[in-house]
Short mmCIF file of C-alpha atoms (C1' of nucleotides) in Angstrom, two decimals:
data_model
loop_
_atom_site.label_atom_id
_atom_site.label_comp_id
_atom_site.label_asym_id
_atom_site.label_seq_id
_atom_site.Cartn_x
_atom_site.Cartn_y
_atom_site.Cartn_z
CA MET A 1 125.96 23.40 89.21
CA SER A 2 125.97 26.24 86.81
CA ARG A 3 128.62 24.85 84.55
CA GLY A 4 127.66 23.12 81.38
CA LEU A 5 124.16 24.39 81.46
CA ALA A 6 124.29 26.14 78.16
CA VAL A 7 124.69 22.67 76.87
CA ALA A 8 121.02 22.99 76.43
CA SER A 9 121.43 25.57 73.77
CA GLY A 10 123.91 23.48 72.01
CA ALA A 11 121.37 20.88 72.29
CA SER A 12 118.18 22.55 71.61
CA ARG A 13 120.87 24.54 70.30
CA GLY A 14 122.55 23.35 67.36
CA GLY A 15 121.88 26.00 64.87
CA ARG A 16 124.45 26.17 62.18
CA LEU A 17 124.10 27.67 58.79
CA PRO A 18 124.02 25.03 56.10
CA ARG A 19 127.15 24.94 53.99
CA GLN A 20 127.63 25.14 50.28
CA GLY A 21 129.26 22.09 48.81
CA THR A 22 127.85 20.30 45.83
CA SER A 23 129.05 16.90 44.81
CA ALA A 24 127.46 13.81 43.47
CA ASP A 25 128.25 11.89 46.60
CA ALA A 26 126.94 14.42 49.07
CA LEU A 27 123.45 14.89 47.79
CA PRO A 28 121.40 11.99 49.10
CA GLU A 29 122.55 12.33 52.69
CA ALA A 30 120.49 12.90 55.80
CA GLY A 31 116.71 12.93 55.61
CA PHE A 32 115.37 12.84 59.13
CA GLU A 33 112.70 10.21 59.73
CA GLN A 34 110.07 11.55 62.10
CA TRP A 35 108.62 8.79 64.32
CA PRO A 36 108.86 6.03 61.69
CA GLU A 37 106.29 3.31 62.33
CA ASP A 38 108.61 0.38 61.91
CA VAL A 39 110.88 1.57 64.70
CA ASP A 40 110.33 0.66 68.35
CA PHE A 41 111.06 3.69 70.51
CA GLY A 42 110.58 1.82 73.76
CA PRO A 43 110.75 4.10 76.80
CA LEU A 44 111.58 7.08 74.58
CA ALA A 45 107.96 7.12 73.47
CA ASP A 46 106.89 8.13 76.98
CA LEU A 47 109.45 10.84 77.61
CA ILE A 48 108.47 14.47 77.20
CA GLY A 49 112.11 15.38 76.78
CA TYR A 50 112.43 13.09 73.81
CA ALA A 51 109.24 14.30 72.16
CA LEU A 52 110.56 17.82 72.65
CA ARG A 53 113.80 16.94 70.98
CA ARG A 54 112.20 15.37 67.94
CA ALA A 55 109.81 18.26 67.51
CA GLN A 56 112.72 20.62 67.68
CA ILE A 57 114.68 18.71 65.05
CA ALA A 58 111.68 18.95 62.75
CA ILE A 59 111.13 22.66 63.26
CA TYR A 60 114.80 23.45 62.83
CA GLN A 61 114.73 21.69 59.51
CA ASP A 62 111.83 23.81 58.41
CA PHE A 63 113.50 26.96 59.68
CA PHE A 64 116.60 26.35 57.59
CA ALA A 65 114.61 25.18 54.60
CA THR A 66 112.61 28.39 54.57
CA VAL A 67 114.34 31.34 56.23
CA GLY A 68 117.81 29.79 56.37
CA GLU A 69 118.85 31.32 53.09
CA LEU A 70 118.54 34.76 54.64
CA GLY A 71 121.67 33.93 56.59
CA PHE A 72 120.30 33.68 60.10
CA THR A 73 120.09 30.93 62.67
CA PRO A 74 117.18 30.73 65.10
CA GLN A 75 119.60 31.95 67.77
CA LEU A 76 120.64 35.03 65.83
CA PHE A 77 117.02 35.81 65.09
CA ALA A 78 116.07 35.55 68.75
CA ALA A 79 119.01 37.73 69.72
CA LEU A 80 117.93 40.44 67.29
CA VAL A 81 114.40 40.47 68.66
CA LEU A 82 115.58 40.60 72.26
CA ILE A 83 117.99 43.41 71.46
CA GLU A 84 115.29 45.39 69.68
CA ARG A 85 112.76 45.04 72.47
CA ASN A 86 115.20 45.43 75.35
CA PRO A 87 117.88 47.92 74.33
CA SER A 88 119.08 48.32 77.89
CA LEU A 89 120.25 44.72 78.27
CA ASN A 90 123.96 44.28 78.66
CA GLN A 91 125.84 41.42 77.04
CA THR A 92 126.01 39.17 80.05
CA ARG A 93 122.31 39.41 80.79
CA LEU A 94 121.44 38.86 77.16
CA GLY A 95 123.49 35.69 77.28
CA ARG A 96 121.82 34.51 80.47
CA ILE A 97 118.39 35.02 78.94
CA MET A 98 119.42 33.03 75.90
CA GLY A 99 121.05 30.25 77.88
CA VAL A 100 124.72 30.89 77.14
CA ASN A 101 127.57 32.42 79.10
CA ARG A 102 129.31 35.75 78.58
CA ALA A 103 131.91 34.41 76.18
CA ALA A 104 129.33 32.81 73.93
CA ALA A 105 127.19 35.95 74.02
CA MET A 106 130.26 37.89 72.90
CA ALA A 107 130.55 35.58 69.91
CA PHE A 108 127.09 36.15 68.54
CA ILE A 109 127.10 39.86 69.29
CA ASP A 110 130.41 40.12 67.45
CA ARG A 111 128.81 38.40 64.54
CA LEU A 112 125.77 40.66 64.47
CA GLU A 113 128.08 43.64 64.77
CA ASP A 114 130.12 42.42 61.79
CA MET A 115 126.85 42.22 59.88
CA LYS A 116 126.24 45.88 60.86
CA LEU A 117 122.97 44.92 62.51
CA VAL A 118 123.79 45.84 66.10
CA ALA A 119 126.10 48.24 67.89
CA ARG A 120 127.63 48.33 71.33
CA GLU A 121 127.06 51.51 73.29
CA ALA A 122 128.91 52.36 76.47
CA SER A 123 126.54 52.41 79.41
CA LYS A 124 126.57 55.60 81.43
CA SER A 125 125.24 54.14 84.63
CA ASP A 126 127.82 51.34 84.81
CA ARG A 127 131.03 51.90 82.95
CA ARG A 128 131.80 48.20 82.89
CA SER A 129 128.72 47.47 80.76
CA ASN A 130 127.76 47.84 77.16
CA ALA A 131 124.21 48.30 76.05
CA VAL A 132 123.55 46.49 72.80
CA VAL A 133 121.24 48.20 70.31
CA LEU A 134 119.98 47.65 66.80
CA THR A 135 121.28 49.77 63.95
CA LYS A 136 118.95 51.17 61.32
CA LEU A 137 119.93 48.30 59.04
CA GLY A 138 119.27 45.90 61.88
CA ARG A 139 115.76 47.20 62.32
CA GLU A 140 115.07 46.89 58.62
CA ARG A 141 116.37 43.35 58.36
CA LEU A 142 114.56 42.32 61.47
CA SER A 143 111.18 43.46 60.29
CA MET A 144 111.58 41.35 57.16
CA LEU A 145 112.84 38.45 59.19
CA VAL A 146 109.97 38.56 61.63
CA GLN A 147 107.54 38.21 58.79
CA ALA A 148 109.39 35.25 57.29
CA VAL A 149 109.81 33.50 60.62
CA ARG A 150 106.13 33.93 61.46
CA GLU A 151 105.22 32.26 58.21
CA HIS A 152 107.66 29.47 58.89
CA ASP A 153 106.28 28.95 62.38
CA ALA A 154 102.71 28.82 61.10
CA ARG A 155 103.67 26.31 58.43
CA ALA A 156 105.50 24.16 60.95
CA SER A 157 102.36 24.10 63.09
CA GLN A 158 99.99 23.32 60.26
CA ASN A 159 99.14 19.86 61.55
CA LEU A 160 97.64 21.47 64.63
CA THR A 161 94.44 23.44 65.01
CA ALA A 162 94.58 27.00 66.32
CA SER A 163 93.46 25.92 69.75
CA GLU A 164 95.98 23.09 69.83
CA VAL A 165 98.72 25.57 69.01
CA SER A 166 97.77 27.83 71.86
CA THR A 167 97.48 24.86 74.23
CA LEU A 168 100.92 23.70 73.16
CA ARG A 169 102.40 27.15 73.69
CA ARG A 170 100.84 27.41 77.12
CA LEU A 171 102.06 23.99 78.22
CA LEU A 172 105.57 24.61 76.92
CA ARG A 173 105.74 27.82 78.90
CA LYS A 174 104.65 26.11 82.08
CA PHE A 175 107.60 23.86 81.72
CA MET B 1 117.70 20.39 50.48
CA SER B 2 119.09 17.63 52.55
CA ARG B 3 122.27 19.35 53.56
CA GLY B 4 122.49 21.00 56.91
CA LEU B 5 119.40 19.33 58.23
CA ALA B 6 121.05 17.66 61.13
CA VAL B 7 121.57 21.16 62.28
CA ALA B 8 118.45 20.44 64.14
CA SER B 9 120.18 18.01 66.37
CA GLY B 10 122.90 20.38 67.02
CA ALA B 11 120.12 22.63 67.75
CA SER B 12 117.67 20.57 69.57
CA ARG B 13 120.82 18.87 69.69
CA GLY B 14 123.60 20.31 71.64
CA GLY B 15 124.37 17.82 74.26
CA ARG B 16 127.83 18.04 75.63
CA LEU B 17 129.08 16.62 78.85
CA PRO B 18 129.84 19.33 81.37
CA ARG B 19 133.51 19.79 82.04
CA GLN B 20 135.44 19.82 85.25
CA GLY B 21 137.26 23.03 86.00
CA THR B 22 137.05 24.80 89.29
CA SER B 23 138.25 28.31 89.68
CA ALA B 24 137.06 31.31 91.58
CA ASP B 25 136.30 33.14 88.39
CA ALA B 26 134.42 30.36 86.70
CA LEU B 27 131.82 29.59 89.31
CA PRO B 28 129.12 32.20 88.98
CA GLU B 29 128.70 31.83 85.22
CA ALA B 30 125.60 31.00 83.22
CA GLY B 31 122.27 30.54 85.01
CA PHE B 32 119.58 30.42 82.38
CA GLU B 33 116.64 32.74 83.05
CA GLN B 34 113.42 31.10 81.98
CA TRP B 35 110.90 33.65 80.62
CA PRO B 36 111.94 36.50 82.96
CA GLU B 37 109.10 38.92 83.49
CA ASP B 38 111.08 42.09 82.97
CA VAL B 39 112.07 41.07 79.46
CA ASP B 40 109.96 41.86 76.41
CA PHE B 41 110.03 38.85 74.09
CA GLY B 42 108.03 40.60 71.36
CA PRO B 43 107.17 38.27 68.48
CA LEU B 44 109.12 35.44 70.09
CA ALA B 45 106.32 35.06 72.61
CA ASP B 46 103.99 33.87 69.85
CA LEU B 47 106.31 31.41 68.15
CA ILE B 48 105.96 27.71 68.85
CA GLY B 49 109.50 27.19 67.68
CA TYR B 50 110.81 29.56 70.31
CA ALA B 51 108.75 28.06 73.11
CA LEU B 52 110.06 24.68 72.04
CA ARG B 53 113.61 25.92 72.22
CA ARG B 54 113.28 27.38 75.70
CA ALA B 55 111.58 24.28 77.02
CA GLN B 56 114.38 22.22 75.58
CA ILE B 57 117.06 24.36 77.20
CA ALA B 58 115.34 23.87 80.54
CA ILE B 59 114.99 20.13 80.22
CA TYR B 60 118.57 19.70 79.06
CA GLN B 61 119.69 21.53 82.14
CA ASP B 62 117.75 19.16 84.30
CA PHE B 63 119.04 16.16 82.37
CA PHE B 64 122.65 17.12 83.00
CA ALA B 65 121.99 18.15 86.57
CA THR B 66 120.49 14.74 87.35
CA VAL B 67 121.68 11.95 85.06
CA GLY B 68 124.59 13.85 83.54
CA GLU B 69 127.06 12.47 86.04
CA LEU B 70 126.47 8.99 84.67
CA GLY B 71 128.40 10.11 81.61
CA PHE B 72 125.66 10.15 79.01
CA THR B 73 124.12 12.81 76.84
CA PRO B 74 120.46 12.69 75.83
CA GLN B 75 121.66 11.64 72.38
CA LEU B 76 123.71 8.72 73.64
CA PHE B 77 120.83 7.59 75.80
CA ALA B 78 118.42 7.69 72.87
CA ALA B 79 120.88 5.78 70.73
CA LEU B 80 121.18 3.04 73.32
CA VAL B 81 117.43 2.62 73.55
CA LEU B 82 117.01 2.53 69.78
CA ILE B 83 119.79 -0.02 69.45
CA GLU B 84 118.29 -2.21 72.14
CA ARG B 85 114.81 -2.19 70.67
CA ASN B 86 115.86 -2.36 67.04
CA PRO B 87 118.95 -4.55 66.79
CA SER B 88 118.59 -4.91 63.04
CA LEU B 89 119.14 -1.22 62.30
CA ASN B 90 122.27 -0.42 60.38
CA GLN B 91 124.38 2.64 61.14
CA THR B 92 123.05 4.83 58.37
CA ARG B 93 119.43 4.19 59.24
CA LEU B 94 120.09 4.75 62.92
CA GLY B 95 121.56 8.11 62.02
CA ARG B 96 118.62 9.05 59.85
CA ILE B 97 116.22 8.23 62.65
CA MET B 98 118.20 10.38 65.03
CA GLY B 99 118.58 13.27 62.62
CA VAL B 100 122.26 13.01 61.75
CA ASN B 101 124.17 11.73 58.76
CA ARG B 102 126.30 8.60 58.44
CA ALA B 103 129.51 10.21 59.55
CA ALA B 104 127.97 11.61 62.70
CA ALA B 105 126.31 8.28 63.45
CA MET B 106 129.74 6.68 63.15
CA ALA B 107 131.01 9.07 65.79
CA PHE B 108 128.52 8.19 68.47
CA ILE B 109 128.57 4.49 67.69
CA ASP B 110 132.36 4.59 67.98
CA ARG B 111 131.94 6.20 71.34
CA LEU B 112 129.45 3.65 72.61
CA GLU B 113 131.72 0.91 71.31
CA ASP B 114 134.68 2.40 73.19
CA MET B 115 132.51 2.29 76.29
CA LYS B 116 131.90 -1.43 75.57
CA LEU B 117 128.16 -0.83 75.46
CA VAL B 118 127.50 -1.74 71.84
CA ALA B 119 129.09 -3.95 69.20
CA ARG B 120 129.04 -3.94 65.43
CA GLU B 121 128.02 -7.21 63.80
CA ALA B 122 128.42 -7.93 60.14
CA SER B 123 125.05 -8.26 58.47
CA LYS B 124 124.55 -11.48 56.52
CA SER B 125 121.87 -10.20 54.22
CA ASP B 126 123.83 -7.15 53.05
CA ARG B 127 127.57 -7.39 53.37
CA ARG B 128 127.93 -3.61 53.20
CA SER B 129 126.00 -3.14 56.44
CA ASN B 130 126.66 -3.55 60.10
CA ALA B 131 123.97 -4.34 62.57
CA VAL B 132 124.56 -2.54 65.86
CA VAL B 133 123.68 -4.42 69.01
CA LEU B 134 123.95 -3.94 72.76
CA THR B 135 126.53 -5.85 74.76
CA LYS B 136 125.67 -7.42 78.08
CA LEU B 137 127.23 -4.44 79.81
CA GLY B 138 125.21 -2.16 77.56
CA ARG B 139 121.96 -3.82 78.60
CA GLU B 140 122.86 -3.51 82.26
CA ARG B 141 123.81 0.14 82.02
CA LEU B 142 120.77 0.94 79.97
CA SER B 143 118.31 -0.50 82.45
CA MET B 144 119.77 1.70 85.18
CA LEU B 145 119.79 4.67 82.88
CA VAL B 146 116.19 4.23 81.84
CA GLN B 147 115.15 4.39 85.45
CA ALA B 148 117.15 7.57 86.09
CA VAL B 149 115.96 9.27 82.93
CA ARG B 150 112.33 8.46 83.71
CA GLU B 151 112.70 10.10 87.08
CA HIS B 152 114.35 13.11 85.50
CA ASP B 153 111.59 13.41 82.93
CA ALA B 154 108.89 13.22 85.58
CA ARG B 155 110.62 15.87 87.66
CA ALA B 156 111.00 18.14 84.65
CA SER B 157 107.27 17.85 84.04
CA GLN B 158 106.26 18.44 87.62
CA ASN B 159 104.61 21.77 86.88
CA LEU B 160 102.11 19.96 84.69
CA THR B 161 99.26 17.66 85.64
CA ALA B 162 99.20 14.12 84.32
CA SER B 163 96.65 15.01 81.69
CA GLU B 164 98.60 18.07 80.63
CA VAL B 165 101.67 15.89 80.17
CA SER B 166 99.83 13.50 77.92
CA THR B 167 98.31 16.36 75.96
CA LEU B 168 101.73 17.88 75.52
CA ARG B 169 103.19 14.59 74.33
CA ARG B 170 100.37 14.10 71.87
CA LEU B 171 100.68 17.59 70.42
CA LEU B 172 104.44 17.35 70.11
CA ARG B 173 104.09 14.14 68.17
CA LYS B 174 101.58 15.66 65.78
CA PHE B 175 104.18 18.21 64.89
"C1'" DT C 1 124.62 3.54 39.50
"C1'" DA C 2 123.44 3.65 44.27
"C1'" DT C 3 124.40 2.65 49.05
"C1'" DT C 4 127.23 1.29 53.42
"C1'" DG C 5 130.92 1.92 56.15
"C1'" DT C 6 134.80 4.54 56.78
"C1'" DT C 7 138.13 8.33 57.20
"C1'" DA C 8 140.10 13.04 57.00
"C1'" DT C 9 138.92 17.65 57.30
"C1'" DA C 10 136.75 21.93 58.43
"C1'" DC C 11 133.40 24.59 60.77
"C1'" DT C 12 130.21 26.18 64.43
"C1'" DC C 13 129.04 26.72 68.96
"C1'" DT C 14 130.13 26.60 73.56
"C1'" DA C 15 132.65 26.44 78.03
"C1'" DT C 16 136.81 27.33 80.74
"C1'" DA C 17 140.11 30.23 82.38
"C1'" DA C 18 142.50 34.15 82.63
"C1'" DC C 19 143.00 39.33 82.30
"C1'" DT C 20 141.58 44.35 82.87
"C1'" DA C 21 138.49 47.90 84.28
"C1'" DT C 22 134.96 49.15 87.17
"C1'" DA C 23 131.67 48.56 91.02
"C1'" DT D 1 135.17 40.98 96.56
"C1'" DA D 2 132.25 40.77 92.74
"C1'" DT D 3 130.91 41.70 88.06
"C1'" DA D 4 131.27 43.27 82.84
"C1'" DG D 5 133.77 42.88 78.84
"C1'" DT D 6 137.31 40.63 76.54
"C1'" DT D 7 140.49 37.16 74.72
"C1'" DA D 8 142.79 32.66 73.89
"C1'" DT D 9 142.05 27.94 74.01
"C1'" DA D 10 140.00 23.48 73.94
"C1'" DG D 11 136.31 20.33 73.23
"C1'" DA D 12 131.99 18.37 71.38
"C1'" DG D 13 129.18 17.67 67.55
"C1'" DT D 14 128.30 17.84 62.87
"C1'" DA D 15 128.63 18.22 57.73
"C1'" DT D 16 131.31 17.66 53.51
"C1'" DA D 17 133.87 15.05 50.57
"C1'" DA D 18 136.23 11.41 49.20
"C1'" DC D 19 137.28 6.11 49.00
"C1'" DA D 20 136.58 0.89 48.79
"C1'" DA D 21 133.37 -2.82 49.06
"C1'" DT D 22 129.05 -4.38 47.92
"C1'" DA D 23 124.36 -4.13 45.93
#
DNA sequence: TATTGTTATACTCTATAACTATA
DNA sequence: TATAGTTATAGAGTATAACAATA
């Protein structure tokens, strides 16, 4: 029952840094078409899950198009914020909050540690656990990132009025 | 600009079939915590993109917990529906609609073909293209699947009233 | 020149399973 | 017994880059 759940992350997930690569053949690829009018979506048009997925594809695109060049995925950004605001979280709990298991949490904490943005500190209360905390560099980068991500999020929501945005946020949280 | 976009899928994406595996150690893993009250989400709490992500994680979990055993991911299901309703779509276009490039579209069409659910038909108007169509078996499986997925989607939305669901769908589409 | 299908390749993210140390 | 961190491994999904056939 609990296995395979983090699938969701993978799913909502995804989240990979765009690669380099420049060749004549590669350029005109992709180009997501958002709800094209000449396509019949059939039962998909009625499913909240599908609308959620398409909205997420769109916002991920904007994330990478705007703050992607800073070298962060939405996941890494979220991890940094959670670590900053909750320095007492251990690795396993951090993973559970983010929808991945211990091993996957290890992977992204390793990565943030390699980037010198976070550090593991031995917990005194439970010697099995590590607390994960931001470094000074991590705090600096994060404050810049937060600003950029807020701008991205506002731009992504620009087709909605302020009250629609807050309705949307409320309904998504009730989910 | 176009590279790395399908990240979104990966992201919103994800979508992997849960594995088997049964061992004493493996059982208590994962267990996504949805908006736990003792956690400070800081700026994440205001971001539509983040609310979208968490909602998606939750609904993916429910998808796999309910219709996952039928052997389909949300992506494969969506592909089947699009193929049924739009039999003239070629592989590249189908990929663009779903947010992935040609090569990735190849992969899931190959898979559906291996499952005998779809077939490639040479297009007469453009001899470079294939039209992708459902087989008889594909139509049968899909009609069962649609029923199961509709039930899943309704259950996932059970915390919302009917009017909230339609508001949510409308706002997500405006995105 | 541009696009479609195709293939080979590499990379990211994740789960599984096992181990050790601690609870 | 159960849980935290860790590691090795495997699998899914995707992009990149090239090619031939066709437009």
